[in-house]
PDB file of C-alpha atoms and ligand atoms in Angstrom:
ATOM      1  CA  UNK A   1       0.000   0.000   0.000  1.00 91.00           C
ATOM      2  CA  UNK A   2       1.330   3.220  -1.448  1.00 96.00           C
ATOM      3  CA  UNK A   3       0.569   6.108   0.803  1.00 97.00           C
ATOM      4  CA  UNK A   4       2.144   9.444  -1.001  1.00 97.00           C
ATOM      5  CA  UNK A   5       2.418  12.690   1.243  1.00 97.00           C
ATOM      6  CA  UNK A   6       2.164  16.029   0.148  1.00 90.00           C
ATOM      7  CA  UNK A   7       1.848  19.137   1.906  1.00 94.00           C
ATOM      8  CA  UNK A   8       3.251  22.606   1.325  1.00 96.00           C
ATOM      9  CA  UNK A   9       5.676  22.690   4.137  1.00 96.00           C
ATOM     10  CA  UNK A  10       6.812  18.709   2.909  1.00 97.00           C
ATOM     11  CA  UNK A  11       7.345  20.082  -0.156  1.00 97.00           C
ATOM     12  CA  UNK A  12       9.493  23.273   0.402  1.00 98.00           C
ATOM     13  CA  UNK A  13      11.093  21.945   2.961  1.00 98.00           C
ATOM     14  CA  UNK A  14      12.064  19.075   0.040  1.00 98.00           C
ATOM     15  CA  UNK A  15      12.763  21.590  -2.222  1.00 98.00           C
ATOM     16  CA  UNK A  16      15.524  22.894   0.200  1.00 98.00           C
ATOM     17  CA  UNK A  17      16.749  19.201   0.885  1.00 97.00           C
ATOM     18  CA  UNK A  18      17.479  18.937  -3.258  1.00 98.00           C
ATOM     19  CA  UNK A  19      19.442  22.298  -4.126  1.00 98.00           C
ATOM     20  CA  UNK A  20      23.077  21.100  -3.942  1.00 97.00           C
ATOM     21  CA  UNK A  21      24.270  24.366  -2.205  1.00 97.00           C
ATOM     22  CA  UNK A  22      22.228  23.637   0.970  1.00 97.00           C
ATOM     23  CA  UNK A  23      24.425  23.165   4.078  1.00 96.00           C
ATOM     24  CA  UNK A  24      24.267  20.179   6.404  1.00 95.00           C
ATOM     25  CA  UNK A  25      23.061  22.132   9.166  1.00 96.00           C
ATOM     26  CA  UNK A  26      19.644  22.686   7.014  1.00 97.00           C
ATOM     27  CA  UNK A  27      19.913  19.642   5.459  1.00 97.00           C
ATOM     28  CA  UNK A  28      19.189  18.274   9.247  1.00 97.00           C
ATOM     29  CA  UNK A  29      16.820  20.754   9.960  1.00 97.00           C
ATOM     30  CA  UNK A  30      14.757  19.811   6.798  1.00 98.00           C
ATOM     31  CA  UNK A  31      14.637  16.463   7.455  1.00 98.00           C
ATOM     32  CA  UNK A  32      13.829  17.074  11.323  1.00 98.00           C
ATOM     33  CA  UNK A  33      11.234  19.289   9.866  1.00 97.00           C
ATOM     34  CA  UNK A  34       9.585  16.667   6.724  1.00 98.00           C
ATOM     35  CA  UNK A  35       9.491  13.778   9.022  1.00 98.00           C
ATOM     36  CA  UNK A  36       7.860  15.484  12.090  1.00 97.00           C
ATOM     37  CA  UNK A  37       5.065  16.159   9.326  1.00 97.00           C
ATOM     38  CA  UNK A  38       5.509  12.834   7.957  1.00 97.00           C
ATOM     39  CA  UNK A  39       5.215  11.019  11.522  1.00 97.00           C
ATOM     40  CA  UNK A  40       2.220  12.635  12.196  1.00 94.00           C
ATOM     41  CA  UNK A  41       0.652  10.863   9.261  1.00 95.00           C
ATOM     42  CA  UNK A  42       2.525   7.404   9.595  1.00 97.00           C
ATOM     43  CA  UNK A  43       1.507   6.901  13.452  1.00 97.00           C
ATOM     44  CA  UNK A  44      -2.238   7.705  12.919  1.00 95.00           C
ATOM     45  CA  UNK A  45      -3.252   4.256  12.341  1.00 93.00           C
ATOM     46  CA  UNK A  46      -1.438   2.848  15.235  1.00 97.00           C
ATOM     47  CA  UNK A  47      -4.064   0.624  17.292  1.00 97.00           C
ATOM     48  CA  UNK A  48      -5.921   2.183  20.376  1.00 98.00           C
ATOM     49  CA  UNK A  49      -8.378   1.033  23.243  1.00 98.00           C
ATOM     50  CA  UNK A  50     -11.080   2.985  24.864  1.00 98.00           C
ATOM     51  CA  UNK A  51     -10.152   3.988  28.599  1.00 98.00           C
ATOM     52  CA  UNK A  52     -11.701   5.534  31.561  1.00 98.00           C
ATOM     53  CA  UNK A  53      -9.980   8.951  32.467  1.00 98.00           C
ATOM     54  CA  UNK A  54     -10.882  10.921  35.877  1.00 98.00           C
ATOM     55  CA  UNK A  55     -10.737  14.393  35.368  1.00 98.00           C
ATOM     56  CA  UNK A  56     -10.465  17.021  38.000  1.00 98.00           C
ATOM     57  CA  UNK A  57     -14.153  17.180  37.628  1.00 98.00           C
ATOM     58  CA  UNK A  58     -15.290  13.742  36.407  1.00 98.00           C
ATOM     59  CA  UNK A  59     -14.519  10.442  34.752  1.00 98.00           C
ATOM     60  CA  UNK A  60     -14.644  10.368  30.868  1.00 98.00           C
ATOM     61  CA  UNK A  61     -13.965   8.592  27.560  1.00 98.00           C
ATOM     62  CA  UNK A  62     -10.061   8.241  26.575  1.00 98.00           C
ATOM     63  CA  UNK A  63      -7.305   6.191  24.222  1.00 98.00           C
ATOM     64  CA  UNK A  64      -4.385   4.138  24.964  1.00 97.00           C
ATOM     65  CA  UNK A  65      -2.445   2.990  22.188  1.00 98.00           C
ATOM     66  CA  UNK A  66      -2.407  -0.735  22.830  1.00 97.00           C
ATOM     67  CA  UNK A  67       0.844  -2.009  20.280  1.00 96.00           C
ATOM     68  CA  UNK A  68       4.813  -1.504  20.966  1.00 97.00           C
ATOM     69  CA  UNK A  69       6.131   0.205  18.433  1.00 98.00           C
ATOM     70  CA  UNK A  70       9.401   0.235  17.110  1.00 98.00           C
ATOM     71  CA  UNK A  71      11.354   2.498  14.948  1.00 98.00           C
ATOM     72  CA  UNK A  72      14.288   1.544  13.154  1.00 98.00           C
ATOM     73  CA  UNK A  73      16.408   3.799  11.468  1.00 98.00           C
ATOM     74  CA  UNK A  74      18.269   2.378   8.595  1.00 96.00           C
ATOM     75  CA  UNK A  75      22.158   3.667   9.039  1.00 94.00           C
ATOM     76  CA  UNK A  76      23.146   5.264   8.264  1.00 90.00           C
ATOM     77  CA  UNK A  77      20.964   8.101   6.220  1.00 93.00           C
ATOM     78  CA  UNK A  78      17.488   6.690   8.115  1.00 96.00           C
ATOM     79  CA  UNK A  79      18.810   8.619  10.917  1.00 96.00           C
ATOM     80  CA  UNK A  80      18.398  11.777  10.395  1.00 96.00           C
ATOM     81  CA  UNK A  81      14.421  10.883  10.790  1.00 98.00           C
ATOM     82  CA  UNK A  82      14.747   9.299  14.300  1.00 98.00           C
ATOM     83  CA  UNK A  83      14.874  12.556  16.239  1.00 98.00           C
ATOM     84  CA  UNK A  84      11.120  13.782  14.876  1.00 98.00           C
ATOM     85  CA  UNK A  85       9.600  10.661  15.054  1.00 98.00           C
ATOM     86  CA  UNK A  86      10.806   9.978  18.683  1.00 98.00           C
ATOM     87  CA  UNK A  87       9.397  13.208  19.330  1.00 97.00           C
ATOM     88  CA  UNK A  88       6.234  12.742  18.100  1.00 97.00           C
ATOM     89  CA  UNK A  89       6.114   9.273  20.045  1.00 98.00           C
ATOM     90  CA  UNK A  90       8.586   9.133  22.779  1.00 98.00           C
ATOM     91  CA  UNK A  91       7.368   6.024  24.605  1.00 97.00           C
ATOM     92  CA  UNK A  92       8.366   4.085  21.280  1.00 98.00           C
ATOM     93  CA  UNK A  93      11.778   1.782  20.978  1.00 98.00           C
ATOM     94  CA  UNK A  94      14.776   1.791  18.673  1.00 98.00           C
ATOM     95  CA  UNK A  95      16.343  -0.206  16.688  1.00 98.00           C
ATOM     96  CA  UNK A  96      19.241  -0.098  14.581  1.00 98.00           C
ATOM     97  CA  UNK A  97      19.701  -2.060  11.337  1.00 97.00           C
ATOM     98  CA  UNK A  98      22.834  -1.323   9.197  1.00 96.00           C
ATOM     99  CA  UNK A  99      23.258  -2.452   5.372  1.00 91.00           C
ATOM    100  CA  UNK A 100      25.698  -0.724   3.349  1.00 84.00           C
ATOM    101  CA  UNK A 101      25.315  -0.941  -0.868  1.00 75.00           C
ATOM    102  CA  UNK A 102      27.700  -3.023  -2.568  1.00 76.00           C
ATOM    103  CA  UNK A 103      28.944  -1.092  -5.054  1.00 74.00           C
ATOM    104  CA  UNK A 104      28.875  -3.551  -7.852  1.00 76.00           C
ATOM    105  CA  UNK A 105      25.770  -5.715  -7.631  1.00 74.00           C
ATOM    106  CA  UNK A 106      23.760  -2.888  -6.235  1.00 68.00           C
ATOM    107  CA  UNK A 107      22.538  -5.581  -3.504  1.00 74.00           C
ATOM    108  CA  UNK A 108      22.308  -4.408   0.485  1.00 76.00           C
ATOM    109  CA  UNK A 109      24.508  -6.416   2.700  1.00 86.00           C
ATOM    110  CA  UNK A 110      23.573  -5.984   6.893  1.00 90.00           C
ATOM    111  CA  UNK A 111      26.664  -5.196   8.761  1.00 94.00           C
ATOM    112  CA  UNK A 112      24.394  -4.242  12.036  1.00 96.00           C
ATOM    113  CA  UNK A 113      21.126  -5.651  13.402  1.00 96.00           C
ATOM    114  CA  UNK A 114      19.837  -4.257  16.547  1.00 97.00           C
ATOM    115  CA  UNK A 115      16.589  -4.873  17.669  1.00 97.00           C
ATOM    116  CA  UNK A 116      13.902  -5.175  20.697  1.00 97.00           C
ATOM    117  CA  UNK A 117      12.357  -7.628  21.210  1.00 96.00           C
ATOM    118  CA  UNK A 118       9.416  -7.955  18.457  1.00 95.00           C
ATOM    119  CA  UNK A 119       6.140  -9.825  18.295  1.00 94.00           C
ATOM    120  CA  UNK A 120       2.992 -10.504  15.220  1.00 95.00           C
ATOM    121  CA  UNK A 121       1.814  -7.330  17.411  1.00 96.00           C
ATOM    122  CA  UNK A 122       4.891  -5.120  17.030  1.00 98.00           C
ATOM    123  CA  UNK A 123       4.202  -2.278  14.710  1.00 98.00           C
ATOM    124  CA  UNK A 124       7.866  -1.160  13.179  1.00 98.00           C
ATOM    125  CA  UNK A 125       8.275   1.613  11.386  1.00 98.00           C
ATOM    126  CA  UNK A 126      11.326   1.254   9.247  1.00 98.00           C
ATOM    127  CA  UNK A 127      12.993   4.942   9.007  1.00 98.00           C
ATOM    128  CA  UNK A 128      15.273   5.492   5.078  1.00 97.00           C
ATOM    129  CA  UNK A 129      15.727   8.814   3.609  1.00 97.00           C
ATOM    130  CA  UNK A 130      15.897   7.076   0.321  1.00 97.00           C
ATOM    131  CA  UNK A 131      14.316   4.518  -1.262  1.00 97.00           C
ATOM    132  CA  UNK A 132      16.186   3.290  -4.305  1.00 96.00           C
ATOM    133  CA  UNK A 133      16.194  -0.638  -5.247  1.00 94.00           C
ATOM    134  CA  UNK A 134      14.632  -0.900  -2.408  1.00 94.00           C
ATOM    135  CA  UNK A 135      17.546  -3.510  -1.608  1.00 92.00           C
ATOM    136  CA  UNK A 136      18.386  -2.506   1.721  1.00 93.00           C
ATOM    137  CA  UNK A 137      14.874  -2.496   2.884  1.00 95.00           C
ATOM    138  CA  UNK A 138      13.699  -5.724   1.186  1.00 95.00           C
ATOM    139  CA  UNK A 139      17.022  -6.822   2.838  1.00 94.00           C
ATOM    140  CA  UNK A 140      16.080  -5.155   6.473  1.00 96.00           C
ATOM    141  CA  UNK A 141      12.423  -6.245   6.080  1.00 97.00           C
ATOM    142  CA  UNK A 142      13.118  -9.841   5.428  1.00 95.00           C
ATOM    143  CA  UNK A 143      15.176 -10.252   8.462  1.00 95.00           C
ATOM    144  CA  UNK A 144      12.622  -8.661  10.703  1.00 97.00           C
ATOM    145  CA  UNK A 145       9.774 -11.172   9.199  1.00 97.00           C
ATOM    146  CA  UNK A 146      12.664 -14.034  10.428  1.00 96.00           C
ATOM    147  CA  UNK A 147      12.753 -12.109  14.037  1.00 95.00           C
ATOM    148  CA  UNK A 148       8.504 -12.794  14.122  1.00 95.00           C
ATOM    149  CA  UNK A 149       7.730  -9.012  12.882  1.00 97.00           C
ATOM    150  CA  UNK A 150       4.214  -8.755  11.290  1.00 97.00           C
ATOM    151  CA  UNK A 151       3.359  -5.435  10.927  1.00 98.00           C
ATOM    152  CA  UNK A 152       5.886  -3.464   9.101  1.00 98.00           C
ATOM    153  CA  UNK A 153       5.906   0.405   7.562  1.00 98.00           C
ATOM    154  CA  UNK A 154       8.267   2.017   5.608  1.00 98.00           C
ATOM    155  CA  UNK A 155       8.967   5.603   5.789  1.00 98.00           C
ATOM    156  CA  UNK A 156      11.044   7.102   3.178  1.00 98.00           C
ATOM    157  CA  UNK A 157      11.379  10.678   2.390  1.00 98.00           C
ATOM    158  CA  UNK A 158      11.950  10.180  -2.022  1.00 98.00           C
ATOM    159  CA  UNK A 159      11.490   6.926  -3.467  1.00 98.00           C
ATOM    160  CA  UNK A 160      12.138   6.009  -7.186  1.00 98.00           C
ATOM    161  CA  UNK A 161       9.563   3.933  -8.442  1.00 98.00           C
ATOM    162  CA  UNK A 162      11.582   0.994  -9.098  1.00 97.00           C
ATOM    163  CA  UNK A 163      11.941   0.388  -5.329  1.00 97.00           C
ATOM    164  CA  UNK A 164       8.208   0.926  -4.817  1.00 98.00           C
ATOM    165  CA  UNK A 165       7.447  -1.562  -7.386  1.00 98.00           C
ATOM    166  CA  UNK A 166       9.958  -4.061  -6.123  1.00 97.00           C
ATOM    167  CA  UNK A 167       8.518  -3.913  -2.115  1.00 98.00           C
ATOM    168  CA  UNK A 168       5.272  -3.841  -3.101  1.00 97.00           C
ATOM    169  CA  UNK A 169       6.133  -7.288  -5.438  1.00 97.00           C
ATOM    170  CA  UNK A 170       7.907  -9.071  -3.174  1.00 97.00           C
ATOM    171  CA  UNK A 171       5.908  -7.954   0.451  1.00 97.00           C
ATOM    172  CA  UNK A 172       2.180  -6.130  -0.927  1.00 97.00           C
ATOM    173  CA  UNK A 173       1.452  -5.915   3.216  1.00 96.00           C
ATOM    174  CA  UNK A 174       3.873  -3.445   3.689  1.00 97.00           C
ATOM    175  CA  UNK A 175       2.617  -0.297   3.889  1.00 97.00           C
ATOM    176  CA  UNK A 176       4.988   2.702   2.598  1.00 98.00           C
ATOM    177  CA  UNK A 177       4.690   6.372   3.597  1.00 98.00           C
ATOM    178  CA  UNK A 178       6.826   8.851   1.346  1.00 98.00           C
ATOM    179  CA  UNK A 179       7.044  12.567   0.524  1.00 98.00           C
ATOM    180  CA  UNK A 180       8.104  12.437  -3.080  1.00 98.00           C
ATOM    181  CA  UNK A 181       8.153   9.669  -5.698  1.00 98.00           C
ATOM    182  CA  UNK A 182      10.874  10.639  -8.219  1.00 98.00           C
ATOM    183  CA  UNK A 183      11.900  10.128 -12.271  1.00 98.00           C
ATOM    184  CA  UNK A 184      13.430   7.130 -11.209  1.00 98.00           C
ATOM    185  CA  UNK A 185      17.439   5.537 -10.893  1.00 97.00           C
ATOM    186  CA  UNK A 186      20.530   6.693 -12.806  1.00 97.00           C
ATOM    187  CA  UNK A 187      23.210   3.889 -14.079  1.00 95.00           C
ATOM    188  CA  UNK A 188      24.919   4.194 -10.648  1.00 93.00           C
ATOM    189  CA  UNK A 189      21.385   3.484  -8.951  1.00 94.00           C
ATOM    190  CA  UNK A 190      21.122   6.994  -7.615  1.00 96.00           C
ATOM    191  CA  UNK A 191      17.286   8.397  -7.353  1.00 98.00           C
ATOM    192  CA  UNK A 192      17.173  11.066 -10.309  1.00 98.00           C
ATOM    193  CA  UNK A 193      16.042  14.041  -9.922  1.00 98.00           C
ATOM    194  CA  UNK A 194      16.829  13.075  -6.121  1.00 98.00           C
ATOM    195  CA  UNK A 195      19.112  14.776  -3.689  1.00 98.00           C
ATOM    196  CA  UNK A 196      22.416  13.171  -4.239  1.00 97.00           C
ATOM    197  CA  UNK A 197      24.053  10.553  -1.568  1.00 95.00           C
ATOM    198  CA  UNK A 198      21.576  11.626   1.084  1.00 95.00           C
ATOM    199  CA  UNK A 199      24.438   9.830   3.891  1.00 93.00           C
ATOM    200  CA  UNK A 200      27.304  11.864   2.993  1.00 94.00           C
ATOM    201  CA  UNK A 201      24.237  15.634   2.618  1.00 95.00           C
ATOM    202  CA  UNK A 202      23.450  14.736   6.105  1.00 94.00           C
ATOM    203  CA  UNK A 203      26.355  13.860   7.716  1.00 91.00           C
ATOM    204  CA  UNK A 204      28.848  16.472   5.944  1.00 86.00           C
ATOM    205  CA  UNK A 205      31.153  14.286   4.130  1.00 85.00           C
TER     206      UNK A 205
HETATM  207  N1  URA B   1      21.003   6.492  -1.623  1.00 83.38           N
HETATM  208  C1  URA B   1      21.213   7.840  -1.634  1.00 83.38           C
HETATM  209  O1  URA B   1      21.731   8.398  -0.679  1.00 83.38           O
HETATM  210  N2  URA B   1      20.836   8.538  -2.721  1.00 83.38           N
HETATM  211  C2  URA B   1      20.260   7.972  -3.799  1.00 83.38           C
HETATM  212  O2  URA B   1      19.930   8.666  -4.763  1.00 83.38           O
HETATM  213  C3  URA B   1      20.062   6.568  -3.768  1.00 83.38           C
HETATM  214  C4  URA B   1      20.439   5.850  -2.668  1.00 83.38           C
END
């Protein structure tokens, strides 16, 4: 399930994120500032029960989300997106899954995995500035299914469609939240129009 999201403050702030003479320092801040937008969307299904509340003044109708949820922030670009979305939900837990790209088949290798604990009941949230192939995630994703995860989201702030096509293929339960869906992949596998190597923009190398 596709789940595109667009709103003038995404979008400028994207805008910003793309220009090649933008600094780290608002490179962070733009991506602190699309995925506190973007986790507001992403978290709004989350599962809830009804509770009793006493107010000073008298007892009344609540929520209490019932799930744990889990974000993991792919590493290393996924995150920059950690910091809004623990905001937005601070009672959450974090993972940490690393795959770097090898260079020549394009495929995402895991050098780090990370996790809590995770149940069929566990909603994760899987956290990727870019999403490419799609290798890393289909790599991330199918490890997590091993671990007993059921209920899995990815967040990514540009996809190319060729990732999109390939999650949605391969695992059509997966539901994936993203701010921009671009042209598509260059010969070197880099989103086009995109942002560049969204690791080295956020990180300053
Ligand atoms: N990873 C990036 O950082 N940028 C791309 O365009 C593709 C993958």
């Amino acid at each position: 399930m596709l789940n595109l999201l667009n709103h003038p403050i995404i979008e400028s702030e994207l805008t910003k994120l793309r220009d090649k003479r933008t600094s780290s320092e608002l490179f962070r801040q733009s991506v602190v500032s699309i995925g506190s937008c973007m986790a507001y969307e992403v978290l709004k299904n989350l599962p809830t029960r009804e509770i009793q509340v006493e107010t000073p003044l008298e007892t009344t109708k609540g929520i209490e989300i019932t799930s744990k949820v889990v974000f993991i922030p792919i590493l290393r670009a996924g995150l920059g997106l950690l910091p809004p979305f623990m905001k937005k939900y601070p009672k959450a837990e974090v993972g940490y899954i690393g795959i770097r790209r090898n260079e020549t088949t394009f495929h995402g290798e895991e050098y780090y995995f990370n996790v809590p604990e995770i149940n069929s009941e566990t909603r994760i949230f899987l956290l990727e500035i870019m999403l490419a192939t799609g290798g890393s995630l289909i790599s991330a994703i199918s490890r997590l299914k091993l671990e007993g995860a059921a209920h899995i989201n990815v967040v990514a702030l540009i996809s190319a469609p060729e990732g999109i096509e390939r999650i949605a293929t391969e695992y059509p339960e997966i539901a994936i939240y993203t701010a921009a869906i671009d042209r598509g992949l260059n010969e070197k596998k880099y989103i086009v129009p995109g942002l560049g190597d969204a690791g080295d923009r956020l990180n300053g190398t």
